[in-house]
PDB file of C-alpha atoms in Angstrom:
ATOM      1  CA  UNK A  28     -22.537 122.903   1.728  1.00  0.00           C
ATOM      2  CA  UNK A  29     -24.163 122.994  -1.580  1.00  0.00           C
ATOM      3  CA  UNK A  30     -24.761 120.475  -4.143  1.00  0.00           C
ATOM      4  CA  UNK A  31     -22.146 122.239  -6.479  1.00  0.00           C
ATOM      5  CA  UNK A  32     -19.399 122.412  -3.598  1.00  0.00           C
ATOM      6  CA  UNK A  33     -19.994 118.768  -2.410  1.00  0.00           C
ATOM      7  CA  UNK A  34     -19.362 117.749  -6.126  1.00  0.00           C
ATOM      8  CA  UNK A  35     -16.383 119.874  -6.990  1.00  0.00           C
ATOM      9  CA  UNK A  36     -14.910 118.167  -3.250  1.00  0.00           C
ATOM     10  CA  UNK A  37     -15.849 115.185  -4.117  1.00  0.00           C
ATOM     11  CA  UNK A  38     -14.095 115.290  -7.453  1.00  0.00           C
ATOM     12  CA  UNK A  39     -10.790 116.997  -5.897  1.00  0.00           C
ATOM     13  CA  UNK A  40     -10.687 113.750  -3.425  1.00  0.00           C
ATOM     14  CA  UNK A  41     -11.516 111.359  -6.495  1.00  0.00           C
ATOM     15  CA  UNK A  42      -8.034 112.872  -7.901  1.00  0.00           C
ATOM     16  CA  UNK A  43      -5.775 112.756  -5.073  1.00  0.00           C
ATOM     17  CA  UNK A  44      -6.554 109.256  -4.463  1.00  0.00           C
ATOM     18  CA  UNK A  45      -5.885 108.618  -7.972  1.00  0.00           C
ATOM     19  CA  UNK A  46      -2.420 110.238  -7.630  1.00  0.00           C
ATOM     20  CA  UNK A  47      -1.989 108.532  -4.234  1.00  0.00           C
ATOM     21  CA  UNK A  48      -2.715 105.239  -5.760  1.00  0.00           C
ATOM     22  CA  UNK A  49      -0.556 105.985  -9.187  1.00  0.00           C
ATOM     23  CA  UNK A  50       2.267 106.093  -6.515  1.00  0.00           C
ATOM     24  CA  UNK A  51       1.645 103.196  -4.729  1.00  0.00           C
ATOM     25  CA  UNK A  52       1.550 101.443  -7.901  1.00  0.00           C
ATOM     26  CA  UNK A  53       4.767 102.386  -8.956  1.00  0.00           C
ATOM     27  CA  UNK A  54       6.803 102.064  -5.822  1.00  0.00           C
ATOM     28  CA  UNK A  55       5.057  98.429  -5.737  1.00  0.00           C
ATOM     29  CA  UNK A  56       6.743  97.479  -8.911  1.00  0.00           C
ATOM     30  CA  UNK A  57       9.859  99.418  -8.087  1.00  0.00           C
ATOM     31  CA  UNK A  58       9.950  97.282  -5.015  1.00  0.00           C
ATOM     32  CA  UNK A  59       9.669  93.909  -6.525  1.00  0.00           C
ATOM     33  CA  UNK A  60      12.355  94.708  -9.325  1.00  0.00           C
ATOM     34  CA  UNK A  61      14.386  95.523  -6.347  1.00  0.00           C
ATOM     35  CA  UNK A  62      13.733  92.064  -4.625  1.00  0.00           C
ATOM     36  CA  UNK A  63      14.189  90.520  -8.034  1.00  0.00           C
ATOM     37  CA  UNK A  64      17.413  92.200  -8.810  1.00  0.00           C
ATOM     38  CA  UNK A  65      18.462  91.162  -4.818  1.00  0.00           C
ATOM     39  CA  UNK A  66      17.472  87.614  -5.968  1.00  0.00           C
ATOM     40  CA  UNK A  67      19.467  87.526  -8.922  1.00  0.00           C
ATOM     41  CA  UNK A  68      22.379  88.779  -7.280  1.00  0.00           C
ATOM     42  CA  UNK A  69      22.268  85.963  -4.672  1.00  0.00           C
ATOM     43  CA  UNK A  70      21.851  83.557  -7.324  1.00  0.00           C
ATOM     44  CA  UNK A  71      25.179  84.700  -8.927  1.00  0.00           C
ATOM     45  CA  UNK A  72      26.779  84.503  -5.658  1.00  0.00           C
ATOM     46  CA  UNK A  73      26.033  80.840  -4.781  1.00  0.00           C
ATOM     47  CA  UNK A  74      27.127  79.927  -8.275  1.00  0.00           C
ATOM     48  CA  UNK A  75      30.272  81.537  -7.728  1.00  0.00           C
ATOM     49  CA  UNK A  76      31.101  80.383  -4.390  1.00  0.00           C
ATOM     50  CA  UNK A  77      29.610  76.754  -5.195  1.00  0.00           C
ATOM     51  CA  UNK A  78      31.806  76.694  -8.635  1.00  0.00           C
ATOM     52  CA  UNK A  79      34.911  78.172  -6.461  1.00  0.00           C
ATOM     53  CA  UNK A  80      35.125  75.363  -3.925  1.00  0.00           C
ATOM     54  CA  UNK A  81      35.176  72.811  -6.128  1.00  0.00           C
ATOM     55  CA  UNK A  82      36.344  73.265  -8.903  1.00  0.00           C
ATOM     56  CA  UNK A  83      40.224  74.344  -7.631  1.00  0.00           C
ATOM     57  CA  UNK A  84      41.232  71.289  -6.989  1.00  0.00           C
ATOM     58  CA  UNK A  85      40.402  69.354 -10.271  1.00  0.00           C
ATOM     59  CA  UNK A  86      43.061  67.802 -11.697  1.00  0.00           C
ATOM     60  CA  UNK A  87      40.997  67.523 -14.782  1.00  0.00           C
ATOM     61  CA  UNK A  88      38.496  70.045 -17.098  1.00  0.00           C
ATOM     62  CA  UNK A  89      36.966  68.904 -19.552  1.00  0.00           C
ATOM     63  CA  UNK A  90      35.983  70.902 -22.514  1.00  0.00           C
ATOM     64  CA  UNK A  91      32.117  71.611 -22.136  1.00  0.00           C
ATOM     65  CA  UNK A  92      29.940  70.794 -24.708  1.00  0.00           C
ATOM     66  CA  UNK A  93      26.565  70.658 -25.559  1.00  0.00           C
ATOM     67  CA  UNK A  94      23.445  67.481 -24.902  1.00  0.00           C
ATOM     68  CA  UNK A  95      19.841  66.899 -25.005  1.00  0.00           C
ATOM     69  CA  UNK A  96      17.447  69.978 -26.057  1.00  0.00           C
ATOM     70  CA  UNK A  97      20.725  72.291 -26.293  1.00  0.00           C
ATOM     71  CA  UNK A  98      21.770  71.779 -22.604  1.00  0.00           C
ATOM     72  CA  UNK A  99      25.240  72.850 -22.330  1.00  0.00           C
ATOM     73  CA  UNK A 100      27.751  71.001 -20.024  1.00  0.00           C
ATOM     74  CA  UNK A 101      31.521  70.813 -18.061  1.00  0.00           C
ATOM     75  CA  UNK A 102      32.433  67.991 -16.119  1.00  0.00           C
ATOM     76  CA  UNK A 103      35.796  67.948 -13.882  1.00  0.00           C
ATOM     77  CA  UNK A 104      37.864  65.452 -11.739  1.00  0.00           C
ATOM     78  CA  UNK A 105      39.072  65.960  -8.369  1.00  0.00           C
ATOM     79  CA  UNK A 106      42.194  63.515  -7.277  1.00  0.00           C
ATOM     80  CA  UNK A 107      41.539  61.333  -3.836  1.00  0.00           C
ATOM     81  CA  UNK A 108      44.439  62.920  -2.596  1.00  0.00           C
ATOM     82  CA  UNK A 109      43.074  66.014  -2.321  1.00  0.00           C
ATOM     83  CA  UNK A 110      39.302  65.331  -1.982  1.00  0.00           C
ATOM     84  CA  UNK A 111      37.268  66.272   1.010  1.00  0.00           C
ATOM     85  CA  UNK A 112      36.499  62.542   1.447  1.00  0.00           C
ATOM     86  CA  UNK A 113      39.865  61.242   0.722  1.00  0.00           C
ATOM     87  CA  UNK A 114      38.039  60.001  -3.044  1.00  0.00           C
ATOM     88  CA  UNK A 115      38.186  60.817  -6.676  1.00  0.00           C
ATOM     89  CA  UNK A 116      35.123  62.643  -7.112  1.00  0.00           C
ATOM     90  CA  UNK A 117      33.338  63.392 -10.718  1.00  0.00           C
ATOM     91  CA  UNK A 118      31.440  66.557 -10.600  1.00  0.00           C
ATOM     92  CA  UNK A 119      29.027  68.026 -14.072  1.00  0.00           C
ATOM     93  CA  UNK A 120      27.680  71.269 -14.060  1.00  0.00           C
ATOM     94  CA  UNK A 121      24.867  72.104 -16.674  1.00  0.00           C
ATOM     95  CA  UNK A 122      22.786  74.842 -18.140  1.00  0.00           C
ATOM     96  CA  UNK A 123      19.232  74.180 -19.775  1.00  0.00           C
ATOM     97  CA  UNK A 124      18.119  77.260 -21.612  1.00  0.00           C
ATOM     98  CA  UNK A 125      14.474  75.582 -21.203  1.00  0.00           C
ATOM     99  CA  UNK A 126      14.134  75.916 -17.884  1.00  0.00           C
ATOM    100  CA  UNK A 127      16.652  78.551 -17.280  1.00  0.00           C
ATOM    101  CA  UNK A 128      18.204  76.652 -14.349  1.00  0.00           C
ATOM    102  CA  UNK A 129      21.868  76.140 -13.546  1.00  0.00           C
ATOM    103  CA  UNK A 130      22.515  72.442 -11.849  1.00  0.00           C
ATOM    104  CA  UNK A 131      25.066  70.352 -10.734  1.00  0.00           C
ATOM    105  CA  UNK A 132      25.765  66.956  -9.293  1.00  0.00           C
ATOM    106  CA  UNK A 133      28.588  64.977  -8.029  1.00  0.00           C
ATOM    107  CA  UNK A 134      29.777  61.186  -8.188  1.00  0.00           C
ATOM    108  CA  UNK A 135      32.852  58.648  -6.546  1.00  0.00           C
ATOM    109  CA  UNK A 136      34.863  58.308 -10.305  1.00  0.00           C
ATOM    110  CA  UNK A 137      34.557  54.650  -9.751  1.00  0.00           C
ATOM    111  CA  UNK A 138      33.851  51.408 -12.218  1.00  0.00           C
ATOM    112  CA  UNK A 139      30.100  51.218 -12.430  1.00  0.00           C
ATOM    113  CA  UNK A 140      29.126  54.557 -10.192  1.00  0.00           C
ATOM    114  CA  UNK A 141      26.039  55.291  -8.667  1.00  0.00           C
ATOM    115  CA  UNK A 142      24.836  58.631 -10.885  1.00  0.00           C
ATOM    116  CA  UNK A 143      22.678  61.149  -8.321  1.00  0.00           C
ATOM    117  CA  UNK A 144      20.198  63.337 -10.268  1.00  0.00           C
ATOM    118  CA  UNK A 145      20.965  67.223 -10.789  1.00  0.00           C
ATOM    119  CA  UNK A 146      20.214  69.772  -7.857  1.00  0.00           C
ATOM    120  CA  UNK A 147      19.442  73.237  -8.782  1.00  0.00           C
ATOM    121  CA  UNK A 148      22.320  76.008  -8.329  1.00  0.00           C
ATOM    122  CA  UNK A 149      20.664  79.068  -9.468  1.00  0.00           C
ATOM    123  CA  UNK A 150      17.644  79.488 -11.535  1.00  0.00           C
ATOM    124  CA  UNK A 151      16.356  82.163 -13.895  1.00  0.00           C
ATOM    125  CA  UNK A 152      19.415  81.703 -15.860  1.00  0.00           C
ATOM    126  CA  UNK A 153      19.251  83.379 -19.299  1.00  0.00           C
ATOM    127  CA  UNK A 154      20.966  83.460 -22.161  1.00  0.00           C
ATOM    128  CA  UNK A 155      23.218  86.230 -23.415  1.00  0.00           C
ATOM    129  CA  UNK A 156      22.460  89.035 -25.273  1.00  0.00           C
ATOM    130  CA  UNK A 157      24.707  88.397 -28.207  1.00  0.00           C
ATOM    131  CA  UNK A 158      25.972  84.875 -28.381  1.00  0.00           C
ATOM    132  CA  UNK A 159      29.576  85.924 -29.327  1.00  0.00           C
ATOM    133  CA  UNK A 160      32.287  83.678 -30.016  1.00  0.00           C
ATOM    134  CA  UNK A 161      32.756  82.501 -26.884  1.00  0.00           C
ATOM    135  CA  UNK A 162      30.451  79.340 -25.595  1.00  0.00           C
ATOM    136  CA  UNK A 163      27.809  79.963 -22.438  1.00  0.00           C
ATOM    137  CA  UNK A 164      27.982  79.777 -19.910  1.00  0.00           C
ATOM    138  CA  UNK A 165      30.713  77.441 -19.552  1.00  0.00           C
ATOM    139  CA  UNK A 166      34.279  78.114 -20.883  1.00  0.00           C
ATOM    140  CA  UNK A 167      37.922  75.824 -20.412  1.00  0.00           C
ATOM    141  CA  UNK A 168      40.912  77.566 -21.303  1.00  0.00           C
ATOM    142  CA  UNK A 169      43.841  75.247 -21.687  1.00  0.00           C
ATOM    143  CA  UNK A 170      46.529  74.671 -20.102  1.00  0.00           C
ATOM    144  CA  UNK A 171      50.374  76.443 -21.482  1.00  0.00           C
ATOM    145  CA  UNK A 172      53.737  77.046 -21.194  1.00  0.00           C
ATOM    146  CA  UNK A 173      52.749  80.939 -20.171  1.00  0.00           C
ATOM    147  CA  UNK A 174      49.549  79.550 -18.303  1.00  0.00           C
ATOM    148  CA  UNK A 175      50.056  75.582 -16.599  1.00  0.00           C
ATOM    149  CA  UNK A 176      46.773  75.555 -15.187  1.00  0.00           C
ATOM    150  CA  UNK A 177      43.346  74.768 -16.650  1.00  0.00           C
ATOM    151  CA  UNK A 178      41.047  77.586 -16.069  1.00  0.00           C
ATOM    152  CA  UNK A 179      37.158  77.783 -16.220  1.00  0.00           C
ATOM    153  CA  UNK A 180      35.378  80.811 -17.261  1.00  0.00           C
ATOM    154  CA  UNK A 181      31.779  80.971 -16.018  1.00  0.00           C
ATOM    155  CA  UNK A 182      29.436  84.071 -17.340  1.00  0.00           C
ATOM    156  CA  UNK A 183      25.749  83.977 -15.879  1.00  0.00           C
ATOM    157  CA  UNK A 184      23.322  86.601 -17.182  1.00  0.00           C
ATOM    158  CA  UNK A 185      20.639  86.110 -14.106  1.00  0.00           C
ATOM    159  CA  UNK A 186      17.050  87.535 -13.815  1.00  0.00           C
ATOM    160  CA  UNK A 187      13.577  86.779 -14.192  1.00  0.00           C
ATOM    161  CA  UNK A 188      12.119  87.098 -17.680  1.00  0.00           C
ATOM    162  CA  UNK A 189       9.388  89.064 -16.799  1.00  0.00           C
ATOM    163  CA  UNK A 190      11.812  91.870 -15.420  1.00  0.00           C
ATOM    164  CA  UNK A 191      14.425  93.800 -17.666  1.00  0.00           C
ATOM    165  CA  UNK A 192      16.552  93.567 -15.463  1.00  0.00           C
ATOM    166  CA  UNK A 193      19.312  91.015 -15.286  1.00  0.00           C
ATOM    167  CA  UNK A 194      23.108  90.732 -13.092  1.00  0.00           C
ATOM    168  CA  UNK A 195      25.710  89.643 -15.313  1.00  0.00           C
ATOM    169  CA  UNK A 196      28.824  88.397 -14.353  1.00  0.00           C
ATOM    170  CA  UNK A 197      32.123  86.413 -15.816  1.00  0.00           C
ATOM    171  CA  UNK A 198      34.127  84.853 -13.279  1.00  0.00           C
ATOM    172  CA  UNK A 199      37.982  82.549 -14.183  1.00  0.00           C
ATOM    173  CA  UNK A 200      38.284  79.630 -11.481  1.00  0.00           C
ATOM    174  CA  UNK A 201      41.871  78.100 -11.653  1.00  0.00           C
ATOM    175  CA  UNK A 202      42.285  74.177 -11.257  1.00  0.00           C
ATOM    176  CA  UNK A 203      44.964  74.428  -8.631  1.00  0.00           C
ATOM    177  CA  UNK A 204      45.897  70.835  -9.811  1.00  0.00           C
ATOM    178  CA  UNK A 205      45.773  70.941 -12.888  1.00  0.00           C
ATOM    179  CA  UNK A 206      48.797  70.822 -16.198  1.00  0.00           C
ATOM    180  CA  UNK A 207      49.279  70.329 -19.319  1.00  0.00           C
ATOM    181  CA  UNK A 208      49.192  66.748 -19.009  1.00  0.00           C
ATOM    182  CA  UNK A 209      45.539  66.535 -17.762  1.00  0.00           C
ATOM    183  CA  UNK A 210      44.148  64.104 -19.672  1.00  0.00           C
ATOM    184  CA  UNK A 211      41.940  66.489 -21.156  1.00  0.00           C
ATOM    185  CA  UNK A 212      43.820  69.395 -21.771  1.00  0.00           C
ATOM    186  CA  UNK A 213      44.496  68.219 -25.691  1.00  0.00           C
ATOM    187  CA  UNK A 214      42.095  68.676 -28.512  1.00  0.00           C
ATOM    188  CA  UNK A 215      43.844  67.101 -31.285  1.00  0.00           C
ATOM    189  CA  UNK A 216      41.194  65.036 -32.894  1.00  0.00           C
ATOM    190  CA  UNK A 217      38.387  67.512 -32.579  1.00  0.00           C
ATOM    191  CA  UNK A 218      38.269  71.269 -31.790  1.00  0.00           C
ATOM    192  CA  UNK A 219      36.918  71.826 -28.246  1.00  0.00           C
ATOM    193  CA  UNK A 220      36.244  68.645 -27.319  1.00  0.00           C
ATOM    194  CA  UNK A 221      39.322  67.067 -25.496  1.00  0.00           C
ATOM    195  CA  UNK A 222      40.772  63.911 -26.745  1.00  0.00           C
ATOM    196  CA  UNK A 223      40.679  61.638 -23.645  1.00  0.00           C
ATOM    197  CA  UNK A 224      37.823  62.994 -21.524  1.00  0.00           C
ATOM    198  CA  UNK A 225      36.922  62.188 -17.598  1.00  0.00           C
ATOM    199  CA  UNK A 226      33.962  61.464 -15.714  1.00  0.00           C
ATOM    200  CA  UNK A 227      31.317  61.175 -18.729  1.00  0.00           C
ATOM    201  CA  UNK A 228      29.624  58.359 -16.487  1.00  0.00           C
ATOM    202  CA  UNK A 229      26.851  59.774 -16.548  1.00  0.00           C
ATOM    203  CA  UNK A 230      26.705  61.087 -20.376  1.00  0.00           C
ATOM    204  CA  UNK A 231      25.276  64.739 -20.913  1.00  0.00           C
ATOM    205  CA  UNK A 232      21.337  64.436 -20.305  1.00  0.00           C
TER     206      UNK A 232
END
């Protein structure tokens, strides 16, 4: 082989691994927005089905609202007679655009409770694309006439920033035990915040 053939091979092999290695480049990062997009989607899921079990059999919804550093909140009551542990339970769900995590915690509604600290739900949680007129992620819809159970509307827009791509979802839970006459189905005295609320124990951190 001469000089002039073992270059021109040597340049033809330089390119195919460049080519070879362009590929494996790109089906790396396909791959992890795959795994990321998996992630997400599990992260919606345990919301859902974490949000689901508890919250239809609260006799109570509050209307969310906002705390510290923007954090938004719901809090809801769940009668003894139909709790798990045969007591009126307090549970508070919040989202903190900071940190992008979705967290709740759960307390015996009870004269001078014990307040746990948050555990994380689902993380990565960002917020929407268009703020709308609708709050985030948390939504109660009041009680009616044409509708006699408190609802809760729940949209998550999940993914890691990094990534462009995000799972969105909107999901209605229905307080099974629930009315009209849930303490805090009225907001009389201020727009979206009910008059007599239940389990603010623990404020809105």
């Amino acid at each position: 082989m001469t000089l002039v053939e073992l270059l021109v091979s040597m340049a033809i092999f330089t390119i195919l691994v460049s080519v070879v290695m362009g590929g494996v480049v790109i089906m790396s990062r396909n791959t992890v927005r795959t795994d990321m997009t998996v992630a997400a989607s599990d992260g919606v899921r345990t919301a859902f089905q974490r949000m689901d079990r508890q919250v239809r059999y609260a006799e109570a919804i509050n209307f969310p609202g906002s705390g510290a550093d923007g954090r938004r909140y719901v809090e809801f009551r769940v009668g003894a007679t139909v709790s798990a542990n045969g007591k009126a339970m307090c549970t508070q769900w919040r989202w903190d655009p900071t940190t992008g995590r979705v967290e709740r915690r759960s307390w015996e509604d009870k004269p001078s409770p014990s307040i746990p600290g948050f555990s994380t739900i689902v993380s990565d949680v960002q917020a929407p694309l268009s703020g709308g007129a609708d709050p985030y992620p948390f939504r109660m819809v009041k009680a009616t006439d044409a509708n006699p159970r408190q609802r809760l509307v729940m949209r998550l827009r999940v993914g890691d920033p990094s990534f462009t791509r995000t799972v969105e979802s909107e999901s209605e839970f229905v307080a099974r035990n629930s009315s009209k006459n849930s303490l805090t189905n009225n907001d009389s005295v201020s727009a979206g915040v009910s008059d007599i609320p239940v389990c603010m124990a623990g404020g809105r951190p």
